[in-house]
């Protein structure tokens, strides 16, 4: 890594809007121009879809976000309750299976002004941690939820609590199985590919 304190290479700071935000707006043009030689389709491996090669329009969300990885899982959660009634207590239980998808990547609008500087044909990048891009922080697909075991009646509030439990479990599993770390590494690869496609010959990441 090059010593940023050297006076011979101070680097030129660029406004974030002129580079990173512009990439999101110009993504369609970039992909169309480099499609033949640089477009690589995402692949699915062990429940994770990672973006490889050139950035595609589908990976850049219209709000200026860049998805670098999606993690797919089926989350199983359950609950048991005891209802006290006049004739005694009644136990009820439920087990639900929620399909879940966690989208990881970057929101360009949250990048700091020092996120990118260019010196010559070298780009120096300071990436923030990958972020969760799911709208509203919801990972589970409630419409496709399955309930293999259920006794008794369950209120919508109780079902909502079960869904939130599945959301928390999905996030916990993604931290535990290394998905977040893998997404960080994949994010570097995607950003590097994107910048070299735009003309930079070298990309240095500043930790």
CSV table of C-alpha atoms in Angstrom, one decimal:
chain,number,residue,atom,x,y,z
A,1,UNK,CA,0.0,0.0,0.0
A,2,UNK,CA,1.4,3.4,-0.9
A,3,UNK,CA,2.2,5.8,1.9
A,4,UNK,CA,-0.4,8.6,1.7
A,5,UNK,CA,1.9,10.9,3.7
A,6,UNK,CA,4.4,11.3,0.8
A,7,UNK,CA,4.3,14.8,-0.7
A,8,UNK,CA,5.2,13.5,-4.1
A,9,UNK,CA,1.7,11.8,-4.4
A,10,UNK,CA,-0.9,13.8,-2.5
A,11,UNK,CA,-3.7,12.5,-4.7
A,12,UNK,CA,-6.6,14.5,-5.9
A,13,UNK,CA,-9.8,14.2,-4.0
A,14,UNK,CA,-12.9,14.0,-6.1
A,15,UNK,CA,-16.4,14.9,-5.1
A,16,UNK,CA,-18.3,11.7,-4.3
A,17,UNK,CA,-21.2,12.7,-6.5
A,18,UNK,CA,-19.0,13.0,-9.6
A,19,UNK,CA,-17.7,9.4,-9.4
A,20,UNK,CA,-19.6,6.9,-7.2
A,21,UNK,CA,-23.1,8.4,-7.7
A,22,UNK,CA,-22.5,9.0,-11.3
A,23,UNK,CA,-21.7,5.3,-11.7
A,24,UNK,CA,-25.2,4.4,-10.6
A,25,UNK,CA,-26.7,6.8,-13.1
A,26,UNK,CA,-24.4,5.7,-16.0
A,27,UNK,CA,-24.5,2.0,-15.2
A,28,UNK,CA,-26.7,1.2,-18.2
A,29,UNK,CA,-24.2,2.9,-20.6
A,30,UNK,CA,-21.2,1.2,-19.0
A,31,UNK,CA,-22.8,-2.2,-19.2
A,32,UNK,CA,-23.9,-1.8,-22.8
A,33,UNK,CA,-20.4,-0.6,-23.9
A,34,UNK,CA,-18.5,-3.4,-22.1
A,35,UNK,CA,-21.1,-6.1,-22.3
A,36,UNK,CA,-19.3,-8.3,-24.9
A,37,UNK,CA,-16.0,-8.5,-23.0
A,38,UNK,CA,-16.8,-7.8,-19.4
A,39,UNK,CA,-20.3,-9.1,-18.5
A,40,UNK,CA,-20.2,-12.1,-16.2
A,41,UNK,CA,-23.4,-13.6,-14.9
A,42,UNK,CA,-23.9,-14.0,-11.2
A,43,UNK,CA,-23.7,-17.6,-10.0
A,44,UNK,CA,-25.3,-19.4,-7.1
A,45,UNK,CA,-23.2,-21.4,-4.6
A,46,UNK,CA,-24.3,-22.8,-1.3
A,47,UNK,CA,-27.3,-20.5,-1.1
A,48,UNK,CA,-25.3,-17.3,-1.9
A,49,UNK,CA,-25.5,-15.4,-5.1
A,50,UNK,CA,-22.4,-13.3,-5.7
A,51,UNK,CA,-21.9,-10.6,-8.3
A,52,UNK,CA,-18.8,-11.3,-10.5
A,53,UNK,CA,-17.3,-9.4,-13.3
A,54,UNK,CA,-18.9,-6.2,-14.6
A,55,UNK,CA,-21.5,-4.4,-12.6
A,56,UNK,CA,-24.9,-5.0,-14.2
A,57,UNK,CA,-28.0,-2.8,-14.2
A,58,UNK,CA,-29.8,-5.4,-12.1
A,59,UNK,CA,-27.2,-5.1,-9.4
A,60,UNK,CA,-27.4,-1.3,-9.2
A,61,UNK,CA,-30.7,-0.4,-7.6
A,62,UNK,CA,-32.3,2.9,-8.8
A,63,UNK,CA,-31.7,4.5,-5.4
A,64,UNK,CA,-27.9,4.3,-5.9
A,65,UNK,CA,-27.3,1.1,-4.1
A,66,UNK,CA,-25.0,-1.7,-5.3
A,67,UNK,CA,-25.8,-5.3,-4.4
A,68,UNK,CA,-22.7,-7.5,-4.2
A,69,UNK,CA,-24.2,-10.6,-2.6
A,70,UNK,CA,-27.6,-12.2,-1.8
A,71,UNK,CA,-27.9,-15.0,0.8
A,72,UNK,CA,-30.8,-17.4,0.6
A,73,UNK,CA,-32.0,-19.6,3.5
A,74,UNK,CA,-35.1,-21.3,4.9
A,75,UNK,CA,-35.5,-20.2,8.5
A,76,UNK,CA,-37.4,-22.5,10.8
A,77,UNK,CA,-38.9,-20.9,13.9
A,78,UNK,CA,-41.4,-22.0,16.5
A,79,UNK,CA,-43.4,-20.9,19.5
A,80,UNK,CA,-45.4,-22.6,22.2
A,81,UNK,CA,-48.0,-20.9,24.5
A,82,UNK,CA,-50.3,-21.9,27.3
A,83,UNK,CA,-53.7,-20.4,27.6
A,84,UNK,CA,-55.5,-20.5,30.9
A,85,UNK,CA,-59.2,-21.2,30.6
A,86,UNK,CA,-62.1,-21.9,32.9
A,87,UNK,CA,-61.7,-25.7,32.4
A,88,UNK,CA,-58.0,-25.6,32.7
A,89,UNK,CA,-55.0,-24.8,30.6
A,90,UNK,CA,-54.6,-25.5,26.9
A,91,UNK,CA,-51.2,-25.7,25.2
A,92,UNK,CA,-50.7,-24.7,21.6
A,93,UNK,CA,-47.7,-24.7,19.4
A,94,UNK,CA,-46.6,-23.6,15.9
A,95,UNK,CA,-43.6,-24.2,13.7
A,96,UNK,CA,-43.1,-22.1,10.6
A,97,UNK,CA,-40.7,-22.2,7.7
A,98,UNK,CA,-39.8,-18.8,6.1
A,99,UNK,CA,-37.9,-18.5,2.9
A,100,UNK,CA,-35.5,-15.6,3.4
A,101,UNK,CA,-33.1,-13.5,1.3
A,102,UNK,CA,-30.5,-11.1,2.7
A,103,UNK,CA,-29.2,-8.6,0.2
A,104,UNK,CA,-25.7,-7.1,1.0
A,105,UNK,CA,-23.9,-4.3,-0.7
A,106,UNK,CA,-23.3,-0.5,-0.6
A,107,UNK,CA,-25.4,2.6,-0.5
A,108,UNK,CA,-23.4,5.3,-2.5
A,109,UNK,CA,-25.3,8.1,-0.8
A,110,UNK,CA,-23.7,7.1,2.5
A,111,UNK,CA,-20.1,7.1,1.3
A,112,UNK,CA,-17.9,9.7,2.9
A,113,UNK,CA,-16.2,12.4,0.9
A,114,UNK,CA,-12.9,10.6,1.4
A,115,UNK,CA,-14.2,7.3,0.0
A,116,UNK,CA,-12.4,7.8,-3.3
A,117,UNK,CA,-9.4,9.8,-4.5
A,118,UNK,CA,-7.5,9.4,-7.8
A,119,UNK,CA,-3.8,10.0,-8.4
A,120,UNK,CA,-2.7,9.5,-12.0
A,121,UNK,CA,-4.3,6.2,-13.1
A,122,UNK,CA,-4.6,4.8,-9.6
A,123,UNK,CA,-7.8,4.9,-7.5
A,124,UNK,CA,-7.5,4.9,-3.7
A,125,UNK,CA,-10.7,3.6,-2.1
A,126,UNK,CA,-11.9,3.6,1.5
A,127,UNK,CA,-14.9,1.4,1.6
A,128,UNK,CA,-17.4,1.4,4.5
A,129,UNK,CA,-18.7,-2.0,5.8
A,130,UNK,CA,-21.2,-3.7,3.6
A,131,UNK,CA,-24.8,-2.8,4.4
A,132,UNK,CA,-28.1,-4.7,4.4
A,133,UNK,CA,-30.0,-3.4,1.5
A,134,UNK,CA,-33.4,-5.1,2.2
A,135,UNK,CA,-36.1,-2.5,2.3
A,136,UNK,CA,-37.5,-2.0,5.8
A,137,UNK,CA,-35.0,-4.6,7.2
A,138,UNK,CA,-37.3,-7.4,6.2
A,139,UNK,CA,-35.5,-10.6,5.0
A,140,UNK,CA,-38.3,-13.2,5.1
A,141,UNK,CA,-41.0,-13.8,2.5
A,142,UNK,CA,-44.2,-14.0,4.5
A,143,UNK,CA,-46.3,-14.8,1.4
A,144,UNK,CA,-44.3,-18.1,0.9
A,145,UNK,CA,-44.2,-19.1,4.5
A,146,UNK,CA,-45.2,-22.7,5.3
A,147,UNK,CA,-46.6,-24.0,8.6
A,148,UNK,CA,-46.0,-27.8,8.9
A,149,UNK,CA,-47.1,-27.9,12.5
A,150,UNK,CA,-49.9,-25.8,14.2
A,151,UNK,CA,-52.2,-26.5,17.1
A,152,UNK,CA,-54.8,-24.0,18.2
A,153,UNK,CA,-55.5,-20.5,16.8
A,154,UNK,CA,-52.8,-17.9,16.5
A,155,UNK,CA,-53.5,-14.2,16.3
A,156,UNK,CA,-52.0,-11.8,13.7
A,157,UNK,CA,-49.9,-10.2,16.5
A,158,UNK,CA,-48.5,-13.6,17.4
A,159,UNK,CA,-47.8,-14.4,13.8
A,160,UNK,CA,-46.1,-11.0,13.4
A,161,UNK,CA,-43.9,-11.8,16.4
A,162,UNK,CA,-43.0,-15.1,14.8
A,163,UNK,CA,-42.0,-13.3,11.5
A,164,UNK,CA,-39.8,-10.9,13.4
A,165,UNK,CA,-38.2,-13.9,15.2
A,166,UNK,CA,-37.4,-15.4,11.8
A,167,UNK,CA,-35.9,-12.1,10.7
A,168,UNK,CA,-33.6,-12.0,13.7
A,169,UNK,CA,-32.6,-15.6,13.1
A,170,UNK,CA,-31.7,-15.0,9.5
A,171,UNK,CA,-29.5,-12.1,10.4
A,172,UNK,CA,-27.8,-14.1,13.2
A,173,UNK,CA,-27.1,-17.0,10.9
A,174,UNK,CA,-25.6,-14.8,8.2
A,175,UNK,CA,-23.1,-13.4,10.8
A,176,UNK,CA,-22.4,-16.8,12.2
A,177,UNK,CA,-21.7,-18.5,8.9
A,178,UNK,CA,-19.3,-15.9,7.6
A,179,UNK,CA,-21.7,-14.4,4.9
A,180,UNK,CA,-21.0,-10.8,6.0
A,181,UNK,CA,-17.2,-11.3,5.8
A,182,UNK,CA,-17.6,-13.0,2.4
A,183,UNK,CA,-19.7,-10.1,1.2
A,184,UNK,CA,-17.0,-7.6,2.2
A,185,UNK,CA,-14.4,-9.4,0.2
A,186,UNK,CA,-16.8,-9.7,-2.8
A,187,UNK,CA,-17.6,-6.0,-2.5
A,188,UNK,CA,-13.9,-5.1,-3.0
A,189,UNK,CA,-13.7,-7.3,-6.1
A,190,UNK,CA,-16.8,-5.7,-7.6
A,191,UNK,CA,-15.7,-2.1,-6.8
A,192,UNK,CA,-12.3,-2.9,-8.2
A,193,UNK,CA,-13.8,-4.3,-11.4
A,194,UNK,CA,-16.1,-1.3,-11.7
A,195,UNK,CA,-13.3,1.2,-11.4
A,196,UNK,CA,-10.9,-0.6,-13.8
A,197,UNK,CA,-13.8,-0.7,-16.3
A,198,UNK,CA,-14.1,3.0,-16.0
A,199,UNK,CA,-10.4,3.5,-16.8
A,200,UNK,CA,-8.4,3.1,-13.6
A,201,UNK,CA,-5.3,0.9,-14.1
A,202,UNK,CA,-4.9,0.2,-10.4
A,203,UNK,CA,-7.1,0.2,-7.4
A,204,UNK,CA,-5.8,0.4,-3.8
A,205,UNK,CA,-8.0,-0.2,-0.8
A,206,UNK,CA,-7.3,1.9,2.3
A,207,UNK,CA,-8.2,0.0,5.5
